[in-house]
Coordinates of C-alpha atoms in Angstrom, one line a residue:
M1 CA 0.0 0.0 0.0
Q2 CA 2.8 2.4 0.8
N3 CA 4.3 2.1 -2.6
E4 CA 1.0 2.5 -4.4
F5 CA 0.2 5.8 -2.7
N6 CA 0.3 8.7 -5.3
Y7 CA 2.0 11.6 -3.6
S8 CA 1.8 13.9 -6.6
D9 CA -1.4 15.3 -8.0
E10 CA -2.4 18.1 -10.3
R11 CA -0.2 21.1 -11.3
F12 CA -1.3 24.7 -12.1
A13 CA 0.6 28.0 -12.4
D14 CA 3.8 27.6 -10.4
I15 CA 2.2 25.1 -8.0
Q16 CA 2.4 21.3 -7.6
M17 CA -0.3 19.7 -5.5
L18 CA 0.7 16.8 -3.3
R19 CA -1.1 14.3 -1.0
Y20 CA 0.1 13.2 2.4
R21 CA -0.6 9.9 4.2
L22 CA -1.9 9.6 7.8
N23 CA 0.6 6.9 8.6
G24 CA -0.6 4.9 11.7
F25 CA -4.1 6.4 11.8
E26 CA -5.6 3.0 11.5
K27 CA -3.9 2.0 14.8
L28 CA -5.6 4.7 16.8
T29 CA -8.6 4.0 18.9
C30 CA -12.1 5.0 17.9
S31 CA -12.1 7.7 20.5
Q32 CA -8.8 9.1 19.3
K33 CA -10.0 9.1 15.7
A34 CA -13.2 10.9 16.8
F35 CA -11.1 13.4 18.7
I36 CA -9.1 14.2 15.6
Y37 CA -12.3 14.5 13.6
C38 CA -13.8 17.1 15.9
L39 CA -10.6 19.1 16.1
S40 CA -10.4 18.9 12.3
K41 CA -13.9 20.3 12.0
S42 CA -12.9 23.1 14.3
V43 CA -9.9 24.2 12.3
L44 CA -11.7 24.0 9.0
F45 CA -14.3 26.5 10.2
G46 CA -11.5 29.1 10.5
R47 CA -11.0 29.1 6.7
D48 CA -13.0 32.3 5.9
I49 CA -11.1 34.2 8.7
T50 CA -7.8 33.6 6.9
F51 CA -9.2 34.8 3.6
D52 CA -10.5 38.0 5.1
Q53 CA -7.3 38.7 7.0
Q54 CA -5.3 38.4 3.8
G55 CA -7.3 41.1 2.0
K56 CA -10.6 42.9 2.5
Y57 CA -12.0 41.8 -0.9
N58 CA -10.8 38.2 -0.9
L59 CA -14.0 36.6 0.3
C60 CA -16.1 38.6 -2.1
L61 CA -13.7 37.7 -4.9
R62 CA -13.6 34.0 -4.0
K63 CA -17.3 33.7 -3.8
T64 CA -17.8 35.5 -7.1
L65 CA -15.1 33.4 -8.9
E66 CA -16.8 30.2 -7.6
A67 CA -20.2 31.4 -8.8
I68 CA -18.8 32.0 -12.3
F69 CA -17.0 28.7 -12.2
T70 CA -20.0 26.6 -11.1
N71 CA -22.6 28.4 -13.3
Y72 CA -20.6 28.8 -16.5
Q73 CA -22.5 27.5 -19.5
G74 CA -20.0 27.8 -22.3
S75 CA -17.1 25.6 -23.4
R76 CA -14.7 24.8 -20.6
N77 CA -11.9 24.7 -23.2
N78 CA -12.4 28.4 -23.8
K79 CA -9.0 30.2 -23.0
D80 CA -10.7 32.8 -20.8
F81 CA -12.5 30.2 -18.8
E82 CA -9.3 28.1 -18.4
A83 CA -7.4 31.2 -17.3
L84 CA -10.2 32.0 -14.8
E85 CA -10.0 28.4 -13.5
V86 CA -6.3 28.8 -12.8
Y87 CA -6.9 32.2 -11.1
L88 CA -9.5 30.6 -8.9
K89 CA -7.2 27.7 -7.9
R90 CA -4.5 30.2 -7.1
T91 CA -6.9 32.2 -5.0
W92 CA -7.9 29.0 -3.1
F93 CA -4.2 28.1 -2.7
S94 CA -3.2 31.6 -1.3
S95 CA -6.4 32.4 0.7
G96 CA -6.7 35.4 -1.5
I97 CA -5.5 37.1 -4.7
H98 CA -1.8 37.6 -3.7
H99 CA 0.9 35.1 -4.1
H100 CA 1.2 33.0 -0.9
Y101 CA 5.0 33.5 -0.8
G102 CA 6.0 36.5 -2.9
C103 CA 2.9 38.5 -1.8
E104 CA 2.5 40.2 -5.2
K105 CA -1.0 40.4 -6.7
F106 CA -1.9 37.8 -9.3
K107 CA -2.1 38.9 -12.9
P108 CA -5.3 37.7 -14.5
E109 CA -4.9 36.0 -17.9
F110 CA -8.6 36.2 -18.7
S111 CA -10.1 39.4 -20.1
E112 CA -12.0 42.1 -18.3
E113 CA -14.8 41.7 -20.9
F114 CA -15.1 38.0 -20.2
F115 CA -15.2 38.6 -16.4
R116 CA -17.9 41.3 -16.8
T117 CA -20.0 39.2 -19.1
Q118 CA -19.9 36.2 -16.8
I119 CA -21.0 38.1 -13.7
N120 CA -23.8 39.8 -15.6
E121 CA -25.2 36.3 -16.5
I122 CA -25.4 35.3 -12.8
P123 CA -28.5 36.1 -10.8
I124 CA -27.9 38.7 -8.0
A125 CA -29.0 36.1 -5.4
K126 CA -25.9 34.0 -6.2
L127 CA -23.4 36.8 -5.8
P128 CA -22.0 38.3 -2.6
I129 CA -23.5 41.7 -3.2
R130 CA -23.9 43.9 -0.2
K131 CA -27.3 45.3 0.7
G132 CA -27.8 48.6 -1.1
E133 CA -25.0 48.0 -3.6
S134 CA -25.9 47.9 -7.3
K135 CA -24.7 45.1 -9.5
E136 CA -22.8 47.6 -11.7
D137 CA -21.0 49.1 -8.7
F138 CA -20.2 45.5 -7.5
I139 CA -18.7 44.6 -10.8
N140 CA -16.7 47.8 -11.1
K141 CA -15.2 47.3 -7.7
L142 CA -14.0 43.8 -8.4
V143 CA -12.7 44.8 -11.9
E144 CA -10.6 47.5 -10.3
V145 CA -9.2 45.1 -7.6
I146 CA -8.4 42.3 -10.1
F147 CA -7.3 44.2 -13.2
D148 CA -5.6 47.5 -12.0
P149 CA -2.0 46.6 -11.1
M150 CA -1.7 49.8 -9.0
V151 CA -4.6 48.8 -6.7
L152 CA -3.4 46.6 -3.7
P153 CA -0.3 45.4 -5.5
K154 CA 1.4 43.8 -2.4
R155 CA -0.2 41.9 0.4
V156 CA 2.8 42.5 2.7
N157 CA 5.1 45.3 1.7
Q158 CA 8.6 45.2 3.3
A159 CA 10.2 48.0 1.3
D160 CA 12.5 50.1 3.5
G161 CA 11.4 53.8 3.8
E162 CA 7.8 53.3 2.9
D163 CA 4.7 53.3 5.1
L164 CA 4.4 49.5 5.4
V165 CA 0.8 49.7 6.7
K166 CA -0.7 51.9 4.0
T167 CA 1.1 50.1 1.2
S168 CA 0.2 46.5 2.3
A169 CA -3.1 44.9 1.2
C170 CA -3.5 42.7 4.2
N171 CA -6.7 43.4 6.2
F172 CA -5.3 44.1 9.7
Y173 CA -5.5 47.9 9.6
E174 CA -7.9 50.4 8.1
G175 CA -7.4 54.2 7.8
V176 CA -4.2 54.3 9.9
S177 CA -0.6 54.9 9.2
Q178 CA 2.5 52.9 10.3
D179 CA 3.4 55.7 12.7
E180 CA -0.1 55.7 14.3
V181 CA -0.1 51.9 14.7
E182 CA 3.4 51.9 16.4
A183 CA 2.5 54.8 18.7
F184 CA -0.8 53.1 19.6
Y185 CA 0.8 49.9 20.7
D186 CA 3.9 51.5 22.2
K187 CA 1.5 53.3 24.6
M188 CA -0.2 50.0 25.5
K189 CA 3.2 48.4 26.3
E190 CA 4.2 51.4 28.4
E191 CA 1.0 51.0 30.5
G192 CA 1.3 47.1 30.7
N193 CA 3.2 44.7 32.9
S194 CA 6.8 44.3 31.6
E195 CA 7.3 41.1 33.6
E196 CA 4.7 39.3 31.6
P197 CA 4.2 41.4 28.5
I198 CA 1.0 40.9 26.5
S199 CA 1.2 40.3 22.8
Y200 CA -0.8 43.5 22.1
G201 CA -2.6 43.6 18.8
L202 CA -2.3 39.8 18.1
N203 CA -6.0 39.2 17.8
S204 CA -7.5 42.4 16.5
K205 CA -8.0 44.8 13.6
L206 CA -6.9 48.4 14.2
I207 CA -9.1 51.0 12.6
K208 CA -9.5 54.7 12.7
R209 CA -12.9 56.3 13.2
G210 CA -12.7 60.1 13.0
D211 CA -9.6 60.8 15.1
Q212 CA -10.1 57.8 17.3
L213 CA -8.1 54.5 16.9
T214 CA -10.2 51.5 17.8
E215 CA -9.4 47.7 18.0
L216 CA -12.0 45.3 16.6
V217 CA -11.2 42.2 18.6
W218 CA -11.6 38.8 16.9
K219 CA -13.8 36.9 19.4
E220 CA -17.1 35.1 19.8
D221 CA -19.1 38.3 20.1
G222 CA -16.7 40.5 18.1
L223 CA -15.2 40.5 14.6
Y224 CA -15.4 37.1 12.9
S225 CA -18.1 36.0 15.4
E226 CA -19.9 33.7 13.0
A227 CA -16.7 31.7 12.3
I228 CA -15.5 31.7 15.9
K229 CA -18.8 30.4 17.3
L230 CA -18.4 27.3 15.1
I231 CA -14.8 26.8 15.9
V232 CA -15.8 26.9 19.6
H233 CA -18.7 24.5 18.9
W234 CA -16.4 21.8 17.6
L235 CA -13.8 22.4 20.3
K236 CA -16.6 21.7 22.8
E237 CA -17.5 18.5 20.8
S238 CA -13.9 17.4 21.0
L239 CA -14.0 17.5 24.8
K240 CA -16.0 14.2 24.7
Y241 CA -13.0 12.4 23.4
V242 CA -10.0 14.0 25.2
E243 CA -7.2 11.5 26.2
N244 CA -6.4 13.2 29.5
E245 CA -7.4 16.0 31.9
Q246 CA -4.6 18.4 30.6
Q247 CA -6.0 18.2 27.1
E248 CA -9.4 19.1 28.6
K249 CA -7.9 22.1 30.5
V250 CA -6.1 23.3 27.3
I251 CA -9.2 23.2 25.2
E252 CA -11.4 24.9 27.8
L253 CA -8.9 27.7 28.1
L254 CA -8.8 28.1 24.3
I255 CA -12.6 28.3 24.3
K256 CA -12.5 31.0 27.1
Y257 CA -10.0 32.9 25.0
Y258 CA -12.2 32.8 21.9
R259 CA -15.2 33.9 24.0
T260 CA -13.4 36.8 25.7
G261 CA -10.6 37.8 23.3
D262 CA -8.5 38.4 26.4
L263 CA -4.8 38.0 25.5
K264 CA -3.9 37.2 29.1
V265 CA -6.1 34.1 28.8
F266 CA -4.3 33.3 25.5
D267 CA -1.0 33.3 27.5
Q268 CA -2.6 31.0 30.1
Y269 CA -3.7 28.7 27.3
S270 CA -0.2 28.8 25.7
I271 CA 1.4 27.9 29.0
E272 CA -0.9 25.0 29.6
W273 CA -0.5 23.9 25.9
V274 CA 3.3 23.7 26.5
N275 CA 2.6 21.5 29.5
Q276 CA 0.3 19.2 27.5
N277 CA 2.6 16.3 26.4
D278 CA 0.8 13.1 27.3
G279 CA -1.5 11.4 24.8
M280 CA -1.1 11.0 21.1
I281 CA -3.1 13.9 19.8
D282 CA -2.4 17.7 19.7
F283 CA -3.4 20.7 17.7
I284 CA -2.7 24.3 16.8
N285 CA -5.8 26.5 16.6
G286 CA -5.9 30.3 16.6
F287 CA -4.3 33.6 15.6
I288 CA -0.6 32.6 15.8
E289 CA 2.1 33.6 13.3
V290 CA 2.6 37.3 12.4
Y291 CA 4.4 37.0 9.1
G292 CA 1.3 38.3 7.3
D293 CA 1.5 41.6 9.1
P294 CA 4.3 44.0 7.8
L295 CA 4.8 45.1 11.4
G296 CA 4.9 41.6 12.7
M297 CA 2.1 42.0 15.3
K298 CA -1.2 40.6 14.0
G299 CA -1.7 36.8 14.1
T300 CA -3.1 35.2 10.9
W301 CA -5.6 32.4 11.7
E302 CA -4.2 28.9 11.3
G303 CA -4.9 25.4 12.4
I304 CA -3.3 22.0 12.4
V305 CA -4.5 18.7 13.9
E306 CA -1.8 16.1 14.5
F307 CA -0.8 12.8 16.2
K308 CA 2.6 11.6 17.2
D309 CA 4.9 9.5 15.1
E310 CA 6.3 7.6 18.1
E311 CA 9.2 6.0 16.3
A312 CA 10.5 9.1 14.6
T313 CA 10.0 11.1 17.9
K314 CA 12.9 9.3 19.4
R315 CA 15.2 11.5 17.2
T316 CA 13.6 14.8 18.4
R317 CA 13.5 13.5 22.0
T318 CA 17.3 13.0 21.9
V319 CA 17.7 16.6 20.7
S320 CA 15.4 18.1 23.3
E321 CA 16.9 16.0 26.2
N322 CA 20.3 17.6 25.4
A323 CA 18.9 21.2 25.1
Q324 CA 21.0 22.5 28.0
W325 CA 24.2 21.2 26.5
F326 CA 23.5 22.9 23.2
E327 CA 22.7 26.2 25.0
D328 CA 25.8 26.1 27.2
H329 CA 28.1 25.5 24.2
S330 CA 26.5 28.1 21.9
P331 CA 29.0 30.5 20.4
V332 CA 26.9 33.5 21.5
D333 CA 27.9 35.8 24.4
P334 CA 27.2 34.0 27.7
K335 CA 25.0 36.9 28.8
F336 CA 22.6 36.1 25.9
R337 CA 22.3 32.4 26.8
K338 CA 19.6 31.0 29.0
P339 CA 21.2 29.8 32.3
K340 CA 18.5 27.2 32.5
V341 CA 16.6 25.8 29.5
K342 CA 13.1 25.0 30.5
G343 CA 10.5 22.7 28.9
V344 CA 11.9 22.0 25.5
I345 CA 9.4 19.4 24.1
A346 CA 9.9 18.0 20.6
N347 CA 7.9 15.5 18.6
V348 CA 7.8 14.2 15.1
I349 CA 4.1 14.2 14.2
C350 CA 1.7 13.2 11.4
A351 CA -0.4 16.1 10.2
A352 CA -4.0 14.9 10.1
M353 CA -5.6 18.2 8.9
L354 CA -4.2 21.5 7.6
A355 CA -6.2 24.7 7.8
G356 CA -6.1 28.4 7.5
D357 CA -2.7 29.8 7.0
E358 CA -1.3 26.2 7.0
Y359 CA -3.4 25.1 4.1
P360 CA -2.6 24.1 1.4
A361 CA 1.0 25.3 1.9
S362 CA 2.2 24.2 5.3
A363 CA 5.3 24.6 7.4
I364 CA 7.3 21.4 8.0
G365 CA 8.4 22.4 11.5
I366 CA 6.7 24.6 14.1
N367 CA 7.9 25.9 17.5
L368 CA 5.4 27.7 19.8
P369 CA 4.5 29.7 21.7
N370 CA 6.0 32.9 20.2
A371 CA 6.0 35.0 23.4
N372 CA 9.6 35.2 24.6
W373 CA 8.7 35.4 28.3
I374 CA 6.7 32.2 28.1
R375 CA 9.6 30.5 26.4
Q376 CA 12.0 31.6 29.1
K377 CA 9.7 30.8 32.1
H378 CA 7.8 27.8 30.8
G379 CA 9.6 26.5 27.7
S380 CA 8.3 25.7 24.3
K381 CA 7.0 22.9 22.2
S382 CA 8.3 21.9 18.8
V383 CA 7.1 19.6 16.1
T384 CA 8.6 18.3 12.9
I385 CA 5.8 17.2 10.5
G386 CA 7.1 13.9 9.3
N387 CA 4.4 12.9 6.8
L388 CA 4.7 16.2 5.0
T389 CA 8.4 15.9 4.6
E390 CA 7.8 12.3 3.4
A391 CA 5.5 13.6 0.7
Y392 CA 8.0 16.2 -0.4
D393 CA 10.8 13.6 -0.6
K394 CA 8.7 11.0 -2.5
A395 CA 7.4 13.6 -5.0
A396 CA 10.9 15.0 -5.7
Q397 CA 12.6 11.7 -6.4
G398 CA 14.3 11.8 -9.8
N399 CA 13.3 15.3 -10.8
G400 CA 16.8 16.3 -11.9
F401 CA 17.1 19.3 -9.5
R402 CA 20.2 18.2 -7.7
D403 CA 21.9 17.0 -10.9
E404 CA 21.5 20.5 -12.4
F405 CA 22.6 22.6 -9.5
V406 CA 25.1 20.6 -7.4
I407 CA 28.7 21.2 -8.4
D408 CA 30.1 17.7 -8.8
K409 CA 29.5 14.0 -8.4
E410 CA 31.2 13.8 -5.0
T411 CA 29.0 16.4 -3.5
L412 CA 25.9 15.0 -5.3
D413 CA 26.6 11.6 -3.8
L414 CA 27.0 13.1 -0.4
I415 CA 23.6 14.9 -0.7
N416 CA 21.9 11.9 -2.1
A417 CA 23.2 9.8 0.8
Y418 CA 22.5 12.2 3.7
G419 CA 20.4 15.1 2.4
D420 CA 17.0 14.0 3.5
K421 CA 18.4 13.0 7.0
T422 CA 20.2 16.3 7.5
D423 CA 17.2 18.3 6.3
D424 CA 15.0 16.6 8.9
L425 CA 17.7 17.1 11.6
H426 CA 18.2 20.8 10.7
T427 CA 14.4 21.3 11.0
D428 CA 14.6 19.6 14.4
L429 CA 17.5 21.8 15.6
H430 CA 15.8 25.0 14.2
E431 CA 12.4 24.3 15.8
C432 CA 13.3 22.4 19.0
L433 CA 16.3 24.4 20.0
G434 CA 17.0 27.4 17.8
H435 CA 13.7 29.3 18.4
G436 CA 13.9 28.4 22.1
S437 CA 17.5 29.4 22.6
G438 CA 18.9 32.6 24.0
Q439 CA 17.2 35.4 26.0
L440 CA 16.4 39.0 25.7
L441 CA 18.3 41.4 28.0
P442 CA 16.1 43.0 30.7
G443 CA 14.1 45.9 29.3
T444 CA 14.4 44.8 25.7
D445 CA 11.1 45.2 23.8
P446 CA 10.3 41.9 22.0
D447 CA 9.0 44.0 19.1
A448 CA 12.1 46.3 18.9
L449 CA 13.2 44.9 15.5
K450 CA 9.8 45.8 14.0
A451 CA 9.5 44.8 10.3
Y452 CA 12.9 43.0 10.5
G453 CA 12.0 40.9 13.5
N454 CA 10.7 37.9 11.6
T455 CA 13.7 37.7 9.3
I456 CA 16.2 38.0 12.2
E457 CA 14.3 35.4 14.3
E458 CA 14.3 32.9 11.5
A459 CA 18.0 33.5 10.8
R460 CA 18.7 33.0 14.5
A461 CA 17.0 29.6 14.5
D462 CA 18.6 28.5 11.2
L463 CA 22.0 29.5 12.3
F464 CA 21.7 27.6 15.5
G465 CA 20.9 24.5 13.5
L466 CA 23.7 25.1 11.0
Y467 CA 26.3 25.6 13.7
Y468 CA 25.4 22.5 15.5
M469 CA 24.9 20.4 12.4
A470 CA 28.7 20.0 12.2
D471 CA 29.3 19.3 15.9
P472 CA 30.7 15.9 16.8
K473 CA 28.0 15.8 19.5
L474 CA 25.4 14.8 16.9
V475 CA 27.4 11.8 15.9
E476 CA 28.0 10.9 19.5
L477 CA 24.2 11.1 20.1
G478 CA 23.6 8.9 17.1
L479 CA 21.7 11.6 15.2
L480 CA 24.2 11.5 12.3
P481 CA 26.1 8.5 11.0
N482 CA 29.5 10.1 10.6
D483 CA 31.6 13.3 10.6
D484 CA 30.9 14.1 7.0
A485 CA 27.2 13.8 6.8
Y486 CA 26.6 17.4 7.9
K487 CA 28.3 18.6 4.7
A488 CA 25.2 17.7 2.8
Q489 CA 23.2 20.3 4.7
Y490 CA 25.9 22.9 4.5
Y491 CA 26.1 22.6 0.7
S492 CA 22.3 22.4 0.2
Y493 CA 21.7 25.4 2.4
L494 CA 24.2 27.7 0.7
M495 CA 23.1 26.5 -2.8
N496 CA 19.5 27.4 -1.8
G497 CA 20.3 30.7 -0.2
L498 CA 22.8 32.0 -2.8
L499 CA 21.2 30.5 -5.9
T500 CA 18.2 28.3 -6.2
Q501 CA 15.6 29.9 -4.0
T502 CA 15.5 32.8 -6.4
M503 CA 13.7 30.5 -8.9
R504 CA 10.6 31.3 -6.8
I505 CA 10.9 35.0 -7.5
K506 CA 10.0 36.9 -10.7
L507 CA 12.9 38.5 -12.6
G508 CA 13.4 42.0 -11.4
D509 CA 11.6 41.6 -8.1
N510 CA 13.2 41.8 -4.6
I511 CA 13.1 39.1 -1.9
E512 CA 10.1 39.9 0.3
E513 CA 9.2 36.8 2.4
A514 CA 10.9 36.5 5.8
H515 CA 12.1 32.9 5.5
M516 CA 13.6 33.6 2.1
R517 CA 15.3 36.8 3.4
N518 CA 16.7 34.8 6.3
R519 CA 18.3 32.3 4.0
A520 CA 19.7 35.0 1.7
L521 CA 21.0 36.9 4.7
I522 CA 22.9 33.9 6.1
S523 CA 24.3 32.8 2.8
W524 CA 25.5 36.1 1.2
W525 CA 26.8 37.3 4.6
A526 CA 28.7 34.0 4.9
L527 CA 30.1 34.4 1.4
D528 CA 31.5 37.8 2.6
L529 CA 32.9 36.4 5.9
A530 CA 34.3 33.1 4.6
G531 CA 37.1 34.3 2.4
E532 CA 38.4 31.5 0.2
A533 CA 36.4 28.9 2.2
V534 CA 33.3 29.5 0.0
E535 CA 32.9 30.8 -3.5
I536 CA 30.6 31.0 -6.4
I537 CA 32.3 29.7 -9.6
E538 CA 31.3 29.7 -13.2
R539 CA 31.6 26.5 -15.3
D540 CA 30.2 26.2 -18.9
N541 CA 28.3 29.4 -18.4
K542 CA 26.6 28.1 -15.3
H543 CA 27.3 29.2 -11.7
F544 CA 27.8 26.8 -8.8
V545 CA 28.5 27.0 -5.1
K546 CA 31.9 25.7 -4.2
I547 CA 32.8 25.0 -0.5
N548 CA 36.6 24.7 -0.1
N549 CA 36.7 24.5 3.7
Y550 CA 33.7 23.2 5.7
D551 CA 35.4 23.7 9.0
Q552 CA 35.9 27.4 8.3
L553 CA 32.3 27.7 7.2
R554 CA 31.2 26.3 10.5
K555 CA 33.1 29.1 12.3
V556 CA 31.5 31.6 10.0
F557 CA 28.1 30.3 11.0
G558 CA 29.1 30.7 14.6
K559 CA 30.1 34.3 14.1
E560 CA 26.8 35.0 12.4
L561 CA 24.8 33.4 15.2
A562 CA 26.7 35.4 17.8
E563 CA 25.8 38.7 16.1
I564 CA 22.2 37.8 15.3
Q565 CA 21.6 36.7 18.9
R566 CA 23.2 40.0 20.1
I567 CA 20.8 42.0 17.8
K568 CA 17.8 40.0 19.1
S569 CA 18.8 40.2 22.7
E570 CA 19.6 43.9 22.6
G571 CA 16.8 44.9 20.2
D572 CA 19.3 46.6 17.9
F573 CA 17.0 47.8 15.2
E574 CA 19.6 49.6 13.1
A575 CA 21.9 46.6 13.0
A576 CA 19.0 44.4 11.9
R577 CA 18.0 46.8 9.2
N578 CA 21.5 47.1 7.9
L579 CA 22.1 43.4 7.6
V580 CA 18.8 42.6 6.0
E581 CA 18.9 45.5 3.5
K582 CA 22.5 44.7 2.6
Y583 CA 22.3 40.9 2.2
A584 CA 18.6 39.8 2.1
V585 CA 16.6 41.9 -0.3
K586 CA 18.3 42.5 -3.7
I587 CA 19.1 39.8 -6.3
Q588 CA 21.8 40.0 -8.9
P589 CA 19.8 40.3 -12.2
D590 CA 22.2 38.2 -14.4
L591 CA 22.5 35.4 -11.9
H592 CA 18.8 35.5 -11.2
K593 CA 18.0 35.1 -14.9
E594 CA 20.4 32.2 -15.2
I595 CA 18.8 30.4 -12.3
L596 CA 15.3 30.9 -13.8
D597 CA 16.4 29.6 -17.2
R598 CA 18.0 26.5 -15.8
Y599 CA 15.1 25.8 -13.5
E600 CA 12.5 26.2 -16.3
K601 CA 14.2 23.5 -18.3
L602 CA 13.7 21.1 -15.5
N603 CA 9.9 21.6 -15.6
I604 CA 9.5 21.5 -11.8
A605 CA 6.9 23.6 -10.1
P606 CA 8.7 25.8 -7.5
Y607 CA 5.9 25.7 -5.0
K608 CA 4.2 22.7 -3.4
G609 CA 0.9 22.4 -1.4
F610 CA -1.3 19.7 0.0
I611 CA -4.7 18.3 -0.5
N612 CA -6.2 17.2 2.8
P613 CA -7.6 13.8 3.3
W614 CA -11.4 13.8 3.5
M615 CA -12.5 12.5 6.9
K616 CA -15.8 10.6 6.8
P617 CA -17.4 9.5 10.1
V618 CA -19.1 6.2 10.3
F619 CA -21.9 6.0 12.8
D620 CA -23.5 3.2 14.8
E621 CA -27.2 2.6 15.1
M622 CA -27.2 5.0 18.1
G623 CA -25.6 7.9 16.1
N624 CA -22.3 7.5 17.8
I625 CA -19.0 7.7 15.8
K626 CA -17.6 4.2 15.5
D627 CA -14.9 4.9 12.9
I628 CA -13.4 7.6 10.7
E629 CA -12.7 6.6 7.1
L630 CA -10.0 8.4 5.1
D631 CA -10.6 9.3 1.5
Y632 CA -7.4 10.3 -0.4
S633 CA -9.1 10.6 -3.8
E634 CA -10.7 14.1 -3.5
T635 CA -9.4 16.7 -6.1
F636 CA -8.2 20.1 -5.1
E637 CA -11.1 21.6 -7.0
H638 CA -13.7 19.4 -5.3
Q639 CA -12.2 20.0 -1.8
N640 CA -12.3 23.7 -2.1
L641 CA -15.8 23.9 -3.5
R642 CA -16.9 21.5 -0.7
Y643 CA -15.1 23.7 1.9
S644 CA -16.8 26.8 0.5
D645 CA -20.1 25.0 0.8
E646 CA -19.6 23.4 4.3
Y647 CA -17.4 25.9 6.1
S648 CA -18.5 29.3 4.8
T649 CA -19.3 31.6 7.7
L650 CA -18.4 35.2 6.8

């Protein structure tokens, strides 16, 4: 059965859809399966929230595009219709009309005339037209948003020197400037408790009414009420199937947070979530990551339901059990290290359902909570999502990527032998230890790095993993088979950061996304610091990374880690800005074009995403769940139309 599973599915635009298996699901008890099912229903009801957060017109556009798609009477081989179908699938994929990674607005390949004609043929009752709005005004509004390249061009703008709030299309602010937002939350922080700082602004939209700035809180009787009520309903249903009392406590606190919108309750929930380690099943559900906000404050809604891969977790447990050793031997200034590492919990898990900002494109590793004070006092919890990395690896076999970009057979053999293993281990080190390492100096504002904070934090975690990847301790612990295996990760990382990640960016564009900026920052900075140890060489009109001294490269990563931790610990905004703007934003045009041309010949989609399994409950004669069947055959199109039918709330 394992060999028969088809990991690759359809492809459109720059995206390859994949499927993931729920390995071991059949071994779970009926109660555990029902628990996963209820938690999955809860996260799926957050879908509309994410769409709305990504842009104020996204829900209206999605519903309109779906209405055209499902009511269209003409030939489906028509070029305009085929282009609209791709546009709709991209909208589903990105929870809106901006690229999920690059954040630029999609360019429609269908005509404005076709779009207008199709809407005019649809009855008003089937369109999301607001009360009092004419159909003509409705159409004109959508035409402007879709077809005018100057309207809402970037979902998240990170351009230095611009008003990042006013120039970003994300729907976290309305009628306010960046200066006003920063002043509003700076005042909140000044009046708050510095010992246990609240993540102000995490679960609200900030708007300006007249001269008054007001937060619209996302809670059961606030903004997004309709969706949150159903999220809460299924959380309450899940309480029937909890594995232990701590899970019950965690879920009840999450429900209380959704009902009140109180961020202190969210912190209580986060602490109890960190302490929940027994049982097979866990989840993430809420306004979590702040990458979708140019100021790094507002949490985009996301959800994951998961269960442990007990065999693979032995690896992450080894990492977490030695967390204090890694912290004590870090190359950073001792005053920036944690004297006592608390509560580093790490598991390899199987994703059972992806939702919100984790669907269809998901992270492969997660470390939470994000609040620094909770990490320091109570620890953190990390997961590496094993069945997603399995899907990536299976789908990539034999695609020719490594053959094209790796410099020689010796290095290629090394990567083929150890690349997948070191990728997983680097993810473990990044999530389990990197994000949980170090400490802020007393009085340092956790948001001091502002728009550069996400990039610096990801660089810090990546560098922690890179530095220790080459440490003999990993061989001693049995995490790597020999002293050369780490070289596969070093080469792959620099090849990606210096060259191949740019295949995801249009020629002439800058690097915008925080994780991509992080990799570029580390790699180009290392090229500057490493001297002859690392170089980019040209051979047969193609450029390759060449590492001449891996030991020296490790020392460079150590220097970078020490400085990045200092910047984080001291809240040195100017140093963060200088590093990011120097190394992480611009791309060399000639080199970029070469990479794009080489990659195009391979015919590989640069982005991947996942189709969820369709969970179908089986009931007994009393109406109780007796099993959950998994259907892996649903198409991406059917899944999203079904989600729009079953989980539309806003």
